[in-house]
Short mmCIF file of C-alpha atoms and ligand atoms in Angstrom, two decimals:
data_model
loop_
_atom_site.label_atom_id
_atom_site.label_comp_id
_atom_site.label_asym_id
_atom_site.label_seq_id
_atom_site.Cartn_x
_atom_site.Cartn_y
_atom_site.Cartn_z
CA UNK A 17 40.45 5.08 63.55
CA UNK A 18 39.40 1.97 62.74
CA UNK A 19 39.23 -1.20 65.10
CA UNK A 20 40.57 -4.51 64.15
CA UNK A 21 42.44 -5.02 60.74
CA UNK A 22 41.95 -3.13 57.79
CA UNK A 23 44.25 -4.53 54.44
CA UNK A 24 45.43 -1.91 51.85
CA UNK A 25 47.59 -1.17 48.86
CA UNK A 26 51.33 -1.80 49.99
CA UNK A 27 52.70 0.99 52.32
CA UNK A 28 55.50 2.84 51.41
CA UNK A 29 58.33 0.87 52.76
CA UNK A 30 60.43 4.14 53.33
CA UNK A 31 57.82 5.57 55.93
CA UNK A 32 59.63 5.46 59.20
CA UNK A 33 57.92 4.08 62.43
CA UNK A 34 54.94 1.84 62.75
CA UNK A 35 54.37 -2.05 63.60
CA UNK A 36 55.77 -5.17 62.05
CA UNK A 37 55.12 -8.48 61.97
CA UNK A 38 57.97 -11.53 60.84
CA UNK A 39 57.26 -14.66 58.89
CA UNK A 40 59.37 -17.51 58.07
CA UNK A 41 58.55 -21.03 56.82
CA UNK A 42 57.82 -22.47 60.67
CA UNK A 43 54.97 -19.31 61.69
CA UNK A 44 55.48 -16.23 62.95
CA UNK A 45 57.78 -14.77 66.24
CA UNK A 46 55.40 -14.26 68.88
CA UNK A 47 56.34 -12.87 72.81
CA UNK A 48 53.90 -12.55 75.46
CA UNK A 49 52.75 -9.26 74.02
CA UNK A 50 51.73 -11.18 70.85
CA UNK A 51 53.22 -11.12 67.32
CA UNK A 52 53.06 -7.04 66.50
CA UNK A 53 56.72 -5.86 67.38
CA UNK A 54 57.52 -1.57 66.81
CA UNK A 55 59.13 -1.90 63.31
CA UNK A 56 62.30 0.12 64.38
CA UNK A 57 62.70 -2.15 67.08
CA UNK A 58 62.29 -5.01 65.42
CA UNK A 59 64.95 -4.05 62.33
CA UNK A 60 67.72 -3.12 64.75
CA UNK A 61 67.57 -7.20 65.50
CA UNK A 62 69.12 -7.49 62.32
CA UNK A 63 67.06 -10.12 60.98
CA UNK A 64 67.86 -11.94 57.94
CA UNK A 65 64.82 -10.99 55.92
CA UNK A 66 64.48 -11.07 52.13
CA UNK A 67 61.66 -9.03 52.14
CA UNK A 68 59.45 -6.30 53.68
CA UNK A 69 55.83 -6.06 52.46
CA UNK A 70 53.30 -2.97 53.69
CA UNK A 71 50.00 -4.99 54.75
CA UNK A 72 47.48 -2.48 55.85
CA UNK A 73 46.73 -0.76 59.28
CA UNK A 74 45.66 -2.93 62.78
CA UNK A 75 43.08 -0.56 64.89
CA UNK A 76 44.76 2.41 62.90
CA UNK A 77 48.06 1.90 62.89
CA UNK A 78 50.41 0.77 60.13
CA UNK A 79 51.85 -2.67 60.02
CA UNK A 80 54.34 -4.14 57.49
CA UNK A 81 55.83 -7.88 57.35
CA UNK A 82 59.19 -9.13 57.13
CA UNK A 83 59.38 -12.59 55.10
CA UNK A 84 62.60 -14.73 56.63
CA UNK A 85 63.79 -17.74 54.82
CA UNK A 86 64.29 -19.48 58.42
CA UNK A 87 63.43 -18.72 61.60
CA UNK A 88 65.93 -16.57 63.48
CA UNK A 89 66.82 -16.36 67.01
CA UNK A 90 65.15 -13.41 69.06
CA UNK A 91 65.81 -13.39 73.05
CA UNK A 92 62.40 -13.50 74.42
CA UNK A 93 60.41 -14.77 71.39
CA UNK A 94 59.59 -17.42 69.60
CA UNK A 95 58.10 -19.13 66.51
CA UNK A 96 54.57 -20.18 66.20
CA UNK A 97 52.37 -21.51 63.32
CA UNK A 98 49.17 -20.29 62.05
CA UNK A 99 47.04 -22.89 62.69
CA UNK A 100 47.70 -22.56 66.35
CA UNK A 101 47.01 -18.75 66.22
CA UNK A 102 43.70 -19.35 64.64
CA UNK A 103 42.86 -21.54 67.92
CA UNK A 104 44.03 -18.57 70.24
CA UNK A 105 44.35 -14.99 68.21
CA UNK A 106 40.93 -12.81 68.52
CA UNK A 107 39.33 -12.64 65.07
CA UNK A 108 41.05 -9.27 63.87
CA UNK A 109 44.62 -10.78 64.66
CA UNK A 110 43.68 -13.98 62.82
CA UNK A 111 42.51 -12.26 59.77
CA UNK A 112 46.02 -10.06 59.92
CA UNK A 113 47.99 -13.24 60.36
CA UNK A 114 45.85 -15.01 57.47
CA UNK A 115 46.57 -12.13 55.04
CA UNK A 116 50.41 -11.88 56.04
CA UNK A 117 51.01 -15.62 55.63
CA UNK A 118 49.78 -15.54 52.05
CA UNK A 119 51.48 -12.32 51.35
CA UNK A 120 54.70 -14.15 52.79
CA UNK A 121 54.63 -17.37 51.32
CA UNK A 122 53.69 -15.67 47.58
CA UNK A 123 56.58 -13.37 48.53
CA UNK A 124 59.03 -16.53 49.35
CA UNK A 125 57.82 -18.77 46.75
CA UNK A 126 58.47 -15.64 43.69
CA UNK A 127 61.80 -14.60 44.44
CA UNK A 128 62.87 -15.52 41.02
CA UNK A 129 61.19 -15.37 37.58
CA UNK A 130 58.94 -18.58 37.11
CA UNK A 131 59.73 -18.02 33.44
CA UNK A 132 63.17 -17.19 32.67
CA UNK A 133 64.95 -17.45 36.39
CA UNK A 134 66.00 -14.10 36.80
CA UNK A 135 65.67 -12.37 40.52
CA UNK A 136 62.28 -10.55 40.78
CA UNK A 137 61.96 -6.85 42.14
CA UNK A 138 59.11 -5.66 44.09
CA UNK A 139 57.19 -3.25 42.31
CA UNK A 140 56.69 0.10 44.71
CA UNK A 141 53.00 0.59 45.15
CA UNK A 142 51.54 -2.84 44.22
CA UNK A 143 51.49 -6.07 45.23
CA UNK A 144 53.29 -7.11 42.29
CA UNK A 145 56.99 -9.12 41.89
CA UNK A 146 58.12 -8.27 38.72
CA UNK A 147 60.87 -10.04 36.50
CA UNK A 148 63.34 -7.20 35.30
CA UNK A 149 65.04 -9.46 32.34
CA UNK A 150 61.61 -10.34 30.77
CA UNK A 151 58.56 -8.19 32.66
CA UNK A 152 56.88 -11.63 33.61
CA UNK A 153 54.83 -10.05 36.54
CA UNK A 154 53.85 -12.37 39.81
CA UNK A 155 50.70 -11.81 41.89
CA UNK A 156 49.43 -13.49 45.23
CA UNK A 157 47.54 -16.87 44.04
CA UNK A 158 44.13 -17.25 44.99
CA UNK A 159 42.69 -20.57 44.64
CA UNK A 160 38.83 -20.86 44.17
CA UNK A 161 37.71 -24.08 45.75
CA UNK A 162 33.84 -25.31 46.94
CA UNK A 163 32.82 -26.60 50.33
CA UNK A 164 29.57 -27.75 50.40
CA UNK A 165 27.16 -29.33 52.88
CA UNK A 166 25.13 -32.27 51.43
CA UNK A 167 22.19 -33.17 53.22
CA UNK A 168 18.93 -35.51 53.29
CA UNK A 169 15.91 -34.17 55.97
CA UNK A 170 17.47 -35.01 59.27
CA UNK A 171 20.80 -36.39 58.23
CA UNK A 172 23.90 -34.80 56.98
CA UNK A 173 27.07 -35.65 54.88
CA UNK A 174 30.36 -35.59 56.69
CA UNK A 175 33.46 -36.97 55.74
CA UNK A 176 37.24 -37.57 57.16
CA UNK A 177 40.58 -36.66 55.60
CA UNK A 178 43.48 -38.85 56.83
CA UNK A 179 45.19 -35.61 57.82
CA UNK A 180 42.67 -34.66 60.09
CA UNK A 181 42.45 -34.32 63.78
CA UNK A 182 41.43 -37.83 65.13
CA UNK A 183 37.33 -38.28 65.37
CA UNK A 184 36.74 -34.86 63.53
CA UNK A 185 34.18 -35.24 61.04
CA UNK A 186 33.24 -32.12 58.19
CA UNK A 187 32.13 -31.29 55.03
CA UNK A 188 33.24 -31.66 51.41
CA UNK A 189 35.25 -29.52 49.69
CA UNK A 190 37.88 -29.47 46.60
CA UNK A 191 39.72 -27.01 44.13
CA UNK A 192 37.96 -26.06 41.05
CA UNK A 193 39.49 -27.23 37.70
CA UNK A 194 41.01 -24.89 34.86
CA UNK A 195 37.30 -24.00 32.85
CA UNK A 196 35.42 -25.16 34.76
CA UNK A 197 32.41 -23.25 36.78
CA UNK A 198 32.08 -23.64 40.88
CA UNK A 199 28.31 -25.37 40.47
CA UNK A 200 30.19 -28.43 38.40
CA UNK A 201 33.09 -28.65 40.65
CA UNK A 202 30.44 -29.41 43.49
CA UNK A 203 28.86 -32.03 41.45
CA UNK A 204 32.14 -33.76 40.51
CA UNK A 205 33.98 -33.43 44.19
CA UNK A 206 31.04 -34.81 45.90
CA UNK A 207 30.88 -37.61 42.85
CA UNK A 208 34.54 -38.21 43.53
CA UNK A 209 34.73 -38.37 46.78
CA UNK A 210 31.65 -40.18 48.18
CA UNK A 211 30.29 -41.05 44.81
CA UNK A 212 26.70 -39.18 45.69
CA UNK A 213 24.55 -37.39 43.23
CA UNK A 214 23.52 -33.93 44.06
CA UNK A 215 20.75 -30.84 43.36
CA UNK A 216 19.63 -27.88 44.39
CA UNK A 217 22.61 -25.97 45.23
CA UNK A 218 22.39 -22.76 47.23
CA UNK A 219 25.42 -20.62 47.36
CA UNK A 220 25.70 -19.47 51.16
CA UNK A 221 28.75 -17.43 51.67
CA UNK A 222 32.51 -17.64 50.82
CA UNK A 223 35.80 -17.51 53.37
CA UNK A 224 39.38 -16.63 52.52
CA UNK A 225 41.23 -19.67 54.17
CA UNK A 226 45.21 -19.42 54.22
CA UNK A 227 46.00 -22.97 53.67
CA UNK A 228 47.84 -22.25 51.60
CA UNK A 229 45.48 -19.69 49.67
CA UNK A 230 41.93 -20.66 49.07
CA UNK A 231 38.75 -18.55 48.49
CA UNK A 232 36.21 -21.12 49.80
CA UNK A 233 32.70 -20.71 48.52
CA UNK A 234 30.45 -22.54 50.42
CA UNK A 235 27.71 -24.23 49.15
CA UNK A 236 24.15 -26.13 50.90
CA UNK A 237 23.34 -29.69 48.48
CA UNK A 238 20.49 -31.89 48.61
CA UNK A 239 21.16 -35.12 48.48
CA UNK A 240 19.70 -36.74 44.91
CA UNK A 241 21.00 -40.34 44.91
CA UNK A 242 23.82 -42.75 45.52
CA UNK A 243 25.60 -44.81 47.72
CA UNK A 244 28.19 -43.70 49.90
CA UNK A 245 31.57 -45.01 48.74
CA UNK A 246 34.76 -42.71 49.87
CA UNK A 247 37.65 -42.24 47.53
CA UNK A 248 40.46 -43.95 48.28
CA UNK A 249 43.40 -42.32 50.10
CA UNK A 250 41.53 -38.83 49.92
CA UNK A 251 38.62 -39.89 51.88
CA UNK A 252 39.04 -42.60 55.21
CA UNK A 253 35.61 -42.43 56.00
CA UNK A 254 32.14 -40.88 55.08
CA UNK A 255 28.73 -41.11 56.92
CA UNK A 256 25.06 -40.14 57.28
CA UNK A 257 25.36 -38.65 60.84
CA UNK A 258 21.62 -37.51 62.34
CA UNK A 259 21.75 -34.10 63.25
CA UNK A 260 20.65 -34.96 67.04
CA UNK A 261 24.10 -37.33 67.11
CA UNK A 262 26.77 -35.43 65.40
CA UNK A 263 30.51 -35.87 65.52
CA UNK A 264 33.51 -33.64 66.17
CA UNK A 265 33.32 -31.06 64.18
CA UNK A 266 35.47 -28.14 62.72
CA UNK A 267 36.27 -25.23 64.51
CA UNK A 268 33.75 -22.87 65.11
CA UNK A 269 35.09 -19.70 62.70
CA UNK A 270 35.65 -21.77 59.78
CA UNK A 271 33.07 -21.45 57.05
CA UNK A 272 32.55 -25.85 57.18
CA UNK A 273 31.40 -25.15 60.57
CA UNK A 274 29.26 -22.36 59.37
CA UNK A 275 27.36 -24.54 56.86
CA UNK A 276 26.82 -27.12 59.69
CA UNK A 277 25.61 -25.06 62.08
CA UNK A 278 23.42 -23.07 59.61
CA UNK A 279 21.70 -26.21 58.56
CA UNK A 280 20.96 -27.35 62.30
CA UNK A 281 19.39 -23.89 63.17
CA UNK A 282 17.10 -23.56 60.10
CA UNK A 283 16.08 -27.33 60.60
CA UNK A 284 15.40 -26.67 64.53
CA UNK A 285 14.12 -23.26 64.32
CA UNK A 286 17.18 -21.95 66.39
CA UNK A 287 18.83 -18.26 65.65
CA UNK A 288 21.04 -18.45 62.33
CA UNK A 289 24.56 -17.99 62.88
CA UNK A 290 26.73 -15.40 61.55
CA UNK A 291 29.94 -16.42 59.28
CA UNK A 292 32.76 -14.65 60.86
CA UNK A 293 34.08 -11.46 58.47
ZN1 ZN B 197 61.43 -13.25 33.68
#
């Protein structure tokens, strides 16, 4: 038995037993035991689900996902958003929910063919929605994006989006444009968001991020010139912070926090942190 969460090719929906998650746009169904329900029991509740997807294995037990359009009432249960789980759940559970969130939103958003409008069908044994009329296949979308910590000696450049919780500052991030390399994206996004130039890019690791379907590619960059000029409407504030006087930072499991903690550790000669996987 493998402990923790393991993604596999789609499980056969005809296979009985196992565990199930239920997801709608408001979040996941939960009770006092957590988010995994005995699959046969939850099916007897006759939730108005639009799809079922076999996801993988949690502690060696098979797990499916029921996709709902709307939250449904189940006695003793409530619906809770993914961000809340991110703060509270253990890491294997968060990874499972992160995967389920992306499969669930893909399934909900591809019920109809984007080319001809016919109703798509699930392809058995593949994570694919196929149009029976025109044959268009739709797979779960992953959006590559970069995240970068820009530094200048004992100072690090952090910024605030208006969407952040009050007081928190983070690293810069943005989506890769079609045809662009991720290194070009780092230089362009930093220039657009704060008006500075960077050099000496170093790739440090990646993290899947389910808000909504990013693959974050994490970098460190050296400051190379320019004065901070925050991008109107995107960046509420951006500043150089001395490494001993930092503002509230992103949550510890995030790659943003890892990039910051790694730089601090290297600068201060402390043991290096590990990016959660
Ligand atoms: Zn079609």
